[in-house]
XYZ file of C-alpha atoms in Angstrom:
230
model
C 77.616 -0.622 63.113
C 75.670 -2.208 60.267
C 78.321 -4.209 58.414
C 76.146 -4.522 55.314
C 75.943 -0.768 54.866
C 79.265 0.482 56.273
C 82.780 -0.673 55.462
C 86.161 0.538 56.619
C 87.695 3.213 54.389
C 90.896 4.731 55.755
C 90.075 6.322 59.082
C 86.348 6.629 58.399
C 83.474 4.626 56.993
C 81.531 4.586 53.749
C 77.743 4.329 53.792
C 77.097 1.946 50.894
C 73.352 2.489 50.987
C 73.765 6.270 50.756
C 76.310 5.845 47.963
C 73.886 3.650 46.018
C 71.139 6.272 46.396
C 73.527 8.988 45.208
C 74.521 6.978 42.130
C 70.868 6.295 41.327
C 70.009 10.008 41.588
C 72.951 10.880 39.328
C 71.777 8.343 36.749
C 68.243 9.763 36.841
C 69.568 13.303 36.421
C 71.765 12.251 33.506
C 68.883 10.423 31.829
C 66.589 13.418 32.272
C 69.252 15.745 30.875
C 69.794 13.558 27.822
C 66.048 13.224 27.219
C 65.610 16.959 27.606
C 68.287 17.676 25.008
C 66.881 15.060 22.642
C 63.418 16.637 22.860
C 64.570 20.256 22.544
C 62.898 22.386 19.870
C 65.919 22.312 17.485
C 65.967 18.512 17.575
C 62.181 18.319 17.172
C 62.526 20.441 14.018
C 65.154 17.981 12.768
C 62.794 15.062 13.480
C 60.170 16.901 11.455
C 62.558 17.173 8.510
C 63.087 13.411 8.582
C 59.334 12.780 8.897
C 58.735 14.942 5.811
C 60.804 12.621 3.600
C 58.255 9.790 3.106
C 55.485 12.343 2.562
C 57.396 14.196 -0.184
C 58.490 10.961 -1.856
C 54.990 9.511 -1.546
C 53.405 12.527 -3.231
C 55.800 12.401 -6.182
C 55.402 8.626 -6.451
C 51.612 8.875 -6.419
C 51.595 11.641 -9.036
C 54.246 10.285 -11.396
C 54.277 6.512 -11.052
C 50.588 6.054 -10.211
C 49.375 8.858 -12.549
C 47.861 10.913 -9.744
C 46.722 14.554 -10.009
C 49.305 17.303 -10.519
C 48.338 19.085 -7.309
C 50.238 16.350 -5.449
C 53.454 17.933 -6.756
C 52.488 21.238 -5.122
C 51.883 19.393 -1.848
C 55.352 17.866 -2.175
C 56.866 21.303 -2.875
C 55.111 22.878 0.118
C 56.286 20.144 2.505
C 59.789 20.246 1.043
C 59.969 24.034 1.549
C 58.793 23.612 5.147
C 61.472 20.961 5.673
C 64.104 23.268 4.163
C 63.069 26.087 6.498
C 63.549 23.798 9.518
C 67.139 23.283 8.345
C 67.739 26.967 9.088
C 65.535 27.257 12.160
C 66.981 24.299 14.099
C 70.487 25.776 13.964
C 69.197 29.279 14.713
C 67.258 28.272 17.827
C 70.047 25.972 18.986
C 72.413 28.975 18.977
C 70.186 31.640 20.521
C 68.766 29.301 23.195
C 72.088 27.556 23.822
C 70.541 24.155 23.086
C 73.361 22.804 20.966
C 74.046 19.133 21.631
C 76.150 16.300 20.275
C 72.953 14.478 19.332
C 71.743 17.440 17.300
C 75.098 17.895 15.578
C 75.014 14.231 14.602
C 71.377 14.116 13.445
C 71.167 17.425 11.538
C 73.491 16.532 8.620
C 71.966 13.043 8.463
C 68.497 14.562 8.040
C 69.786 16.838 5.264
C 71.429 13.980 3.385
C 68.381 11.733 3.701
C 66.110 14.471 2.381
C 68.339 15.359 -0.577
C 69.197 11.771 -1.535
C 65.617 10.498 -1.390
C 64.324 13.423 -3.467
C 67.047 13.021 -6.095
C 66.349 9.300 -6.425
C 62.617 9.907 -6.715
C 63.129 12.643 -9.318
C 65.348 10.291 -11.330
C 62.648 7.607 -11.200
C 60.126 10.272 -12.165
C 62.168 11.162 -15.246
C 62.536 14.834 -14.331
C 66.256 14.200 -13.849
C 67.376 12.331 -16.956
C 70.121 12.146 -19.564
C 73.185 14.225 -18.741
C 71.483 15.683 -15.666
C 71.810 12.282 -14.005
C 75.542 12.960 -13.728
C 74.843 16.043 -11.616
C 72.724 13.938 -9.255
C 75.416 11.232 -9.138
C 78.086 13.819 -8.240
C 75.909 15.149 -5.414
C 75.171 11.689 -4.017
C 78.797 10.551 -4.258
C 79.969 13.693 -2.494
C 77.525 13.078 0.362
C 78.868 9.543 0.800
C 82.470 10.801 0.652
C 81.889 13.531 3.212
C 80.038 11.155 5.545
C 82.963 8.735 5.458
C 85.518 11.497 6.023
C 83.520 12.958 8.914
C 83.385 9.545 10.568
C 87.130 9.078 10.107
C 88.016 12.576 11.365
C 85.647 12.212 14.321
C 87.631 9.156 15.407
C 90.723 11.408 15.429
C 88.750 14.043 17.360
C 89.149 16.448 14.442
C 86.262 18.764 13.614
C 85.875 20.221 10.120
C 83.699 23.354 10.297
C 81.033 23.996 7.672
C 82.167 26.819 5.385
C 79.947 29.584 4.009
C 80.429 28.147 0.528
C 79.109 24.796 1.757
C 76.044 26.552 3.148
C 75.498 28.249 -0.211
C 75.860 24.846 -1.869
C 73.108 23.467 0.349
C 70.860 26.447 -0.393
C 71.285 26.143 -4.177
C 70.752 22.392 -3.911
C 67.490 22.751 -1.998
C 66.183 25.450 -4.356
C 67.027 23.248 -7.361
C 65.185 20.269 -5.884
C 62.204 22.501 -5.075
C 61.923 23.572 -8.722
C 62.293 19.985 -9.914
C 59.641 18.720 -7.509
C 57.221 21.219 -9.034
C 58.116 19.729 -12.429
C 55.214 19.493 -14.828
C 52.881 21.334 -12.468
C 55.317 24.240 -12.342
C 55.788 24.242 -16.103
C 52.063 24.835 -16.524
C 52.489 28.106 -14.618
C 55.950 29.117 -15.872
C 57.179 26.970 -18.791
C 60.845 27.061 -17.713
C 60.486 25.806 -14.132
C 62.015 22.397 -14.844
C 64.846 23.904 -16.888
C 65.679 26.353 -14.086
C 65.742 23.437 -11.655
C 68.133 21.460 -13.855
C 70.466 24.462 -14.269
C 70.519 25.004 -10.508
C 71.162 21.289 -10.045
C 74.290 21.556 -12.203
C 75.363 24.672 -10.285
C 74.980 22.828 -6.970
C 76.894 19.853 -8.425
C 79.839 22.123 -9.267
C 79.756 23.663 -5.773
C 79.472 20.139 -4.382
C 82.665 19.062 -6.152
C 84.575 22.079 -4.825
C 83.405 21.778 -1.217
C 83.871 18.002 -1.339
C 87.481 18.557 -2.365
C 87.990 20.712 0.742
C 86.787 17.867 2.961
C 88.883 15.352 1.045
C 92.001 17.517 1.365
C 91.465 17.870 5.131
C 90.972 14.115 5.463
C 94.110 13.286 3.477
C 96.126 15.781 5.525
C 95.169 14.135 8.821
C 95.554 10.642 7.317
C 99.170 11.416 6.339
C 99.876 12.854 9.801
C 98.376 9.761 11.416
C 100.538 7.415 9.306
C 103.694 9.436 9.972
C 102.948 9.499 13.702
């Protein structure tokens, strides 16, 4: 018997070489499975949403800060709309094709927050969001930070807080508001009230943001109290 490859184990023997091959094959299968999930269509759509961020911001920066042509705002709007559509499609395909994954659940809300936050900051620098409207943007950004912190805390407790229908409506109103504001001056040349509609929708999304953020905060406090009492 080859001592290097076989060792006593109870009444039989263990083939160490065969065991090593089995472990290696399991590792390869696991790696392939993880890579496959990471490169699924829903996740690719999410990657596309993240990739759209510098393009949208760059177009608004070039038009507003560098005094570029107004058609750049329409390019930004078109890419932003495409990115918003992927927010719906990635979840839809993940459900119907059963391609839901922990990686996708982690990355999807991050992509949304990056897109919204970067656009709001750029619109504030652009001057489209100004005066009292800045408070609406601040509320939205603060809520995103609050929810991210609560999600991280609740995840450590293995507690999942489902996204409500109202939260989905909040996201929809928020994206529509940002779309109007990205059009800005270019949109006002077509319909003079485009910017004003965007600002009104921004305030509406801020109010919905406060309400849905309170739901997350209440859930987090509830589990925090239970954790301290336990």
